[in-house]
PDB file of C-alpha atoms in Angstrom:
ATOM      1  CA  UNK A   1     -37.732 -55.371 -31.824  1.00  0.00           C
ATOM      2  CA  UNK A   2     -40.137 -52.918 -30.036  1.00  0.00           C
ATOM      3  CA  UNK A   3     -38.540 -51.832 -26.949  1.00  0.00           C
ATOM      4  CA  UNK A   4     -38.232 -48.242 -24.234  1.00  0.00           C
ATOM      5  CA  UNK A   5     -34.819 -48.226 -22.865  1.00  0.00           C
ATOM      6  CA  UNK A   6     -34.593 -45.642 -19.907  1.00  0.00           C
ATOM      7  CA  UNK A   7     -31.636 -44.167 -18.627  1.00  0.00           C
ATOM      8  CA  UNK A   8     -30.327 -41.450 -16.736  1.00  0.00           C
ATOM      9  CA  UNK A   9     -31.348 -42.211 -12.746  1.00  0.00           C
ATOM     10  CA  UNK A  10     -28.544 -41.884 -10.334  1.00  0.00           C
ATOM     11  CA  UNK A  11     -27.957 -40.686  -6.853  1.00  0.00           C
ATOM     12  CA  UNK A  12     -28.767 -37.455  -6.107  1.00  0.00           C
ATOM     13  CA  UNK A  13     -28.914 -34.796  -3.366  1.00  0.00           C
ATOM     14  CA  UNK A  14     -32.052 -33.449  -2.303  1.00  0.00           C
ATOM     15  CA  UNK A  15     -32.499 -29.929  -4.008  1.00  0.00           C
ATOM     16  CA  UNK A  16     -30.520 -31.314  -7.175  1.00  0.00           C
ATOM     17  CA  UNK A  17     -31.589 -32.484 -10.915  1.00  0.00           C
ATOM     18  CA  UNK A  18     -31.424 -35.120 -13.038  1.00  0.00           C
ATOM     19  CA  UNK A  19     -32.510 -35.957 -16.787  1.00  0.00           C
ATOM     20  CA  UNK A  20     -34.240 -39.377 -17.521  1.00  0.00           C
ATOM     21  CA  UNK A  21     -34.313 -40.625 -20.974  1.00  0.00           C
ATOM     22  CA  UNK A  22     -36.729 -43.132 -22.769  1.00  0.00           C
ATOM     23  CA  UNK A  23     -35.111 -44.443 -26.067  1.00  0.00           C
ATOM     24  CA  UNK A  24     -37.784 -45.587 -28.219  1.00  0.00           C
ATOM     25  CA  UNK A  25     -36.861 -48.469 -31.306  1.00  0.00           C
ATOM     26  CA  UNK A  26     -38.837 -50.986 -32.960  1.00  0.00           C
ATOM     27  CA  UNK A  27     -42.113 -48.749 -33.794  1.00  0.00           C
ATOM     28  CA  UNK A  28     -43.574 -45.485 -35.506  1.00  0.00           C
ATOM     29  CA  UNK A  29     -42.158 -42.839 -32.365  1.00  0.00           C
ATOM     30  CA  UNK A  30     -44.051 -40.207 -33.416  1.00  0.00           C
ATOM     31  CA  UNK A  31     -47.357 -42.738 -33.300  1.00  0.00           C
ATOM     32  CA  UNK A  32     -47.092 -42.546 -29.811  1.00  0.00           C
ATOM     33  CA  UNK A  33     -47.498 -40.937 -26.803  1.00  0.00           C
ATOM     34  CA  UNK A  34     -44.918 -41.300 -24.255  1.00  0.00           C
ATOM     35  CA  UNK A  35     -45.701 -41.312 -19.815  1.00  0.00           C
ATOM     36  CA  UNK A  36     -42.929 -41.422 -16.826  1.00  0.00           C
ATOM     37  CA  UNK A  37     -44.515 -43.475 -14.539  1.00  0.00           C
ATOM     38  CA  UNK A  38     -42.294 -44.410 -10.857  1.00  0.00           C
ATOM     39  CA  UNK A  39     -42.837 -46.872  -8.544  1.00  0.00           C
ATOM     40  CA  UNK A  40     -41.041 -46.727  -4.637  1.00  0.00           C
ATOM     41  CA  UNK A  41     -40.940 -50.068  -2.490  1.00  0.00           C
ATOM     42  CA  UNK A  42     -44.191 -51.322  -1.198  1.00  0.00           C
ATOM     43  CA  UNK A  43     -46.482 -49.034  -3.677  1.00  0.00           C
ATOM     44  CA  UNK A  44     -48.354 -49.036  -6.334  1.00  0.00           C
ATOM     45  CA  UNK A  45     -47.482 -47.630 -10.003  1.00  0.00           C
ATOM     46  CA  UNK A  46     -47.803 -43.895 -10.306  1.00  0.00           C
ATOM     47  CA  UNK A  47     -48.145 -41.846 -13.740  1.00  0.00           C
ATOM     48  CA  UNK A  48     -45.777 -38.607 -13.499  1.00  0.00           C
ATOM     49  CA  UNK A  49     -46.171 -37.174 -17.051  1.00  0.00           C
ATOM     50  CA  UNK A  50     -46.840 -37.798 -20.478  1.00  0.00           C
ATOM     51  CA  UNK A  51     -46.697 -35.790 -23.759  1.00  0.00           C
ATOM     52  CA  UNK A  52     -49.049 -36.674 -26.693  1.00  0.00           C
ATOM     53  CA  UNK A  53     -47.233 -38.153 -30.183  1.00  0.00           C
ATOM     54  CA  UNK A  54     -46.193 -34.599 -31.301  1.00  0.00           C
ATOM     55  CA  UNK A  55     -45.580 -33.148 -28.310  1.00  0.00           C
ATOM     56  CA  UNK A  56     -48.171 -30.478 -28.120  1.00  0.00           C
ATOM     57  CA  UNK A  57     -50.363 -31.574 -24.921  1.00  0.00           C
ATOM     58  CA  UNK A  58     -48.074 -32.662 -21.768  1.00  0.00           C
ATOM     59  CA  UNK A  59     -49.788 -33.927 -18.151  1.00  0.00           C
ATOM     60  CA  UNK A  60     -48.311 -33.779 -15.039  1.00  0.00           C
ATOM     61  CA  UNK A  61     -49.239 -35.571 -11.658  1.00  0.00           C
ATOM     62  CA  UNK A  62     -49.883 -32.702  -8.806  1.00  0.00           C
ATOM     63  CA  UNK A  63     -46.686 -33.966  -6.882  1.00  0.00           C
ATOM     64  CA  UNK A  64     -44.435 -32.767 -10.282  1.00  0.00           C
ATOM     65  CA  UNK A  65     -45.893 -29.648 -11.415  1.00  0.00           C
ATOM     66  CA  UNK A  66     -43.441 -26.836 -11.702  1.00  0.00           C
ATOM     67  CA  UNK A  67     -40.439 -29.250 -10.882  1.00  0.00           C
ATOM     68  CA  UNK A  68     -40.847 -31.546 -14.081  1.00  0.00           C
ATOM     69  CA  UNK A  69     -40.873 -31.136 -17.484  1.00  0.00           C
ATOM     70  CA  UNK A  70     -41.617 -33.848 -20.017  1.00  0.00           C
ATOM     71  CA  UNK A  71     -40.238 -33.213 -23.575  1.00  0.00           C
ATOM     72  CA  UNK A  72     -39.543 -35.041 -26.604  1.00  0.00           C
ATOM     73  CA  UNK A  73     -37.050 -35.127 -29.329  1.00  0.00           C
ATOM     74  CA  UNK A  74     -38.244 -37.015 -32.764  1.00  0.00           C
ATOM     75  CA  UNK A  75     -34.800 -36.737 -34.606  1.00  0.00           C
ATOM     76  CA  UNK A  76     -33.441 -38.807 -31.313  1.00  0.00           C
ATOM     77  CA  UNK A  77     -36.764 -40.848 -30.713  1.00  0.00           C
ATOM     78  CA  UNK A  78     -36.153 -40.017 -27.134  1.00  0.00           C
ATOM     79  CA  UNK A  79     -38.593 -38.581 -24.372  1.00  0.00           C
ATOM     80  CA  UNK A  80     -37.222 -36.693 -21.560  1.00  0.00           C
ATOM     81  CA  UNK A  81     -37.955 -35.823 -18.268  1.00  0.00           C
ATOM     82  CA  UNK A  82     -36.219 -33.098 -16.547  1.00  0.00           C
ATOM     83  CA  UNK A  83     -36.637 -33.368 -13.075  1.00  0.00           C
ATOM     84  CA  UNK A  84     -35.440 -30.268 -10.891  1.00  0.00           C
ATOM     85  CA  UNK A  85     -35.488 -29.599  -6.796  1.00  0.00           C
ATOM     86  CA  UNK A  86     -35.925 -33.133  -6.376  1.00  0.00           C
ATOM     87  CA  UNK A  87     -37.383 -34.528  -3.128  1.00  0.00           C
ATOM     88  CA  UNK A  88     -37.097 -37.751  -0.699  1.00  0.00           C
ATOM     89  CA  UNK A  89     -40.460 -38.229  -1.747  1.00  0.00           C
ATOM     90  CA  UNK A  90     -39.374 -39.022  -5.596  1.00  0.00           C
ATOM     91  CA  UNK A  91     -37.369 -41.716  -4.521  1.00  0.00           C
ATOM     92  CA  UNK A  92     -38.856 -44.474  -7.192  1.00  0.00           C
ATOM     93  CA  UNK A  93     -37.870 -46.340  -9.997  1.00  0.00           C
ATOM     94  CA  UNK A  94     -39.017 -44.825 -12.857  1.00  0.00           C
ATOM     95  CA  UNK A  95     -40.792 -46.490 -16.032  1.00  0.00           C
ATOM     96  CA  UNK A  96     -41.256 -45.175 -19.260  1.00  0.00           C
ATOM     97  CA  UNK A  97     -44.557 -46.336 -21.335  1.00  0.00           C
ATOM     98  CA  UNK A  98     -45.565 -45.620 -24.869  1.00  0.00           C
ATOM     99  CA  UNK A  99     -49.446 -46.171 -26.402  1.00  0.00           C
ATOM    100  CA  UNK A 100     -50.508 -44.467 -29.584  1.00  0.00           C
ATOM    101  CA  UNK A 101     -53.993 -43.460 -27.191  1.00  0.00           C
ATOM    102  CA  UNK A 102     -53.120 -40.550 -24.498  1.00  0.00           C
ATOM    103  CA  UNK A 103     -55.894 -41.405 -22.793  1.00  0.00           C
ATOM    104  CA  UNK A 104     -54.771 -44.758 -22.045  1.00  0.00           C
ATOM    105  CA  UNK A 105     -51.737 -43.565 -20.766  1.00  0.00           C
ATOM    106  CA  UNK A 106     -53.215 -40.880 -18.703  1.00  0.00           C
ATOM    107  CA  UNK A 107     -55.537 -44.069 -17.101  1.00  0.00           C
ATOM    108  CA  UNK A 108     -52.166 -45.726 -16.299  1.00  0.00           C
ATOM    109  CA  UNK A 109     -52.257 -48.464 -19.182  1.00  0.00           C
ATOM    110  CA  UNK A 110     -49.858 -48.820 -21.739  1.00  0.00           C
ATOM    111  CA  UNK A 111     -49.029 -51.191 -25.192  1.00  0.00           C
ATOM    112  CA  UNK A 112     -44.998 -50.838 -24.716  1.00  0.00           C
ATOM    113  CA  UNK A 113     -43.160 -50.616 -20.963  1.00  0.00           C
ATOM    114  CA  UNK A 114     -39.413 -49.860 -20.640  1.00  0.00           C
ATOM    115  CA  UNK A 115     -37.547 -51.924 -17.736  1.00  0.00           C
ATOM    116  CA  UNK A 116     -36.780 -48.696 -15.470  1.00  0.00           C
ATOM    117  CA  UNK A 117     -34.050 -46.493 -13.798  1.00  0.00           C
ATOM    118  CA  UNK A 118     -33.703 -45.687 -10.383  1.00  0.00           C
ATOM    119  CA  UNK A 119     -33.741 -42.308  -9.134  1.00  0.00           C
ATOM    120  CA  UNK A 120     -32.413 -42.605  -5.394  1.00  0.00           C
ATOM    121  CA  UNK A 121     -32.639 -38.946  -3.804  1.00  0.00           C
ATOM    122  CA  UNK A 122     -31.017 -38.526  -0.369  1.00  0.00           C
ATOM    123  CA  UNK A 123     -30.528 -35.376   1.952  1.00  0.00           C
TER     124      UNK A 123
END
């Protein structure tokens, strides 16, 4: 079966870190490329990051730059996100998404959406 299983959100202080994980299964991982998306209460869908099938072009939204990084690990079929001085502000569940277009993924759309992880940060 074709599925993204995240993992990794938790409750954190602000100033802290946390690693999110997107298990891939089911399809060709290195096909795709793989976005973090979040979503908090109330608002619309974000895209945080992506990272292209082989993991030589990454993105990153404005609000994540120097605080996030988005890797990948093809012996694992796993993308990571390693998210450091976290904020109130990233308060969201987070989604992984995988496409085998970037572009699509960079215009929000995906073919394959995990279920999400919450990442609750608090002061």
């Amino acid at each position: 079966e074709v599925q993204l299983v995240e993992s990794g959100g938790g409750l954190v202080q602000a100033g802290g870190s946390l690693r999110l994980s997107c298990a891939a299964s089911g399809f060709t991982f290195d096909s795709y490329a793989i976005g973090w998306f979040r979503q908090a209460p109330g608002k619309e869908r974000e895209g945080v990051s992506c990272i292209s099938n082989s993991g030589a072009s990454t993105y990153y939204a404005d609000s994540v730059k120097g605080r996030f990084t988005i890797s990948r690990d093809s012996a694992k079929n796993t993308v990571y996100l390693q998210m450091n001085s976290l904020k109130h502000e990233d308060t969201a569940v987070y989604y992984c998404g995988a496409d085998h277009n970037i572009k699509a993924i960079v215009a929000g759309m995906v073919e394959i959406w995990g279920l999400g992880t919450l990442v609750t940060v608090s002061s």
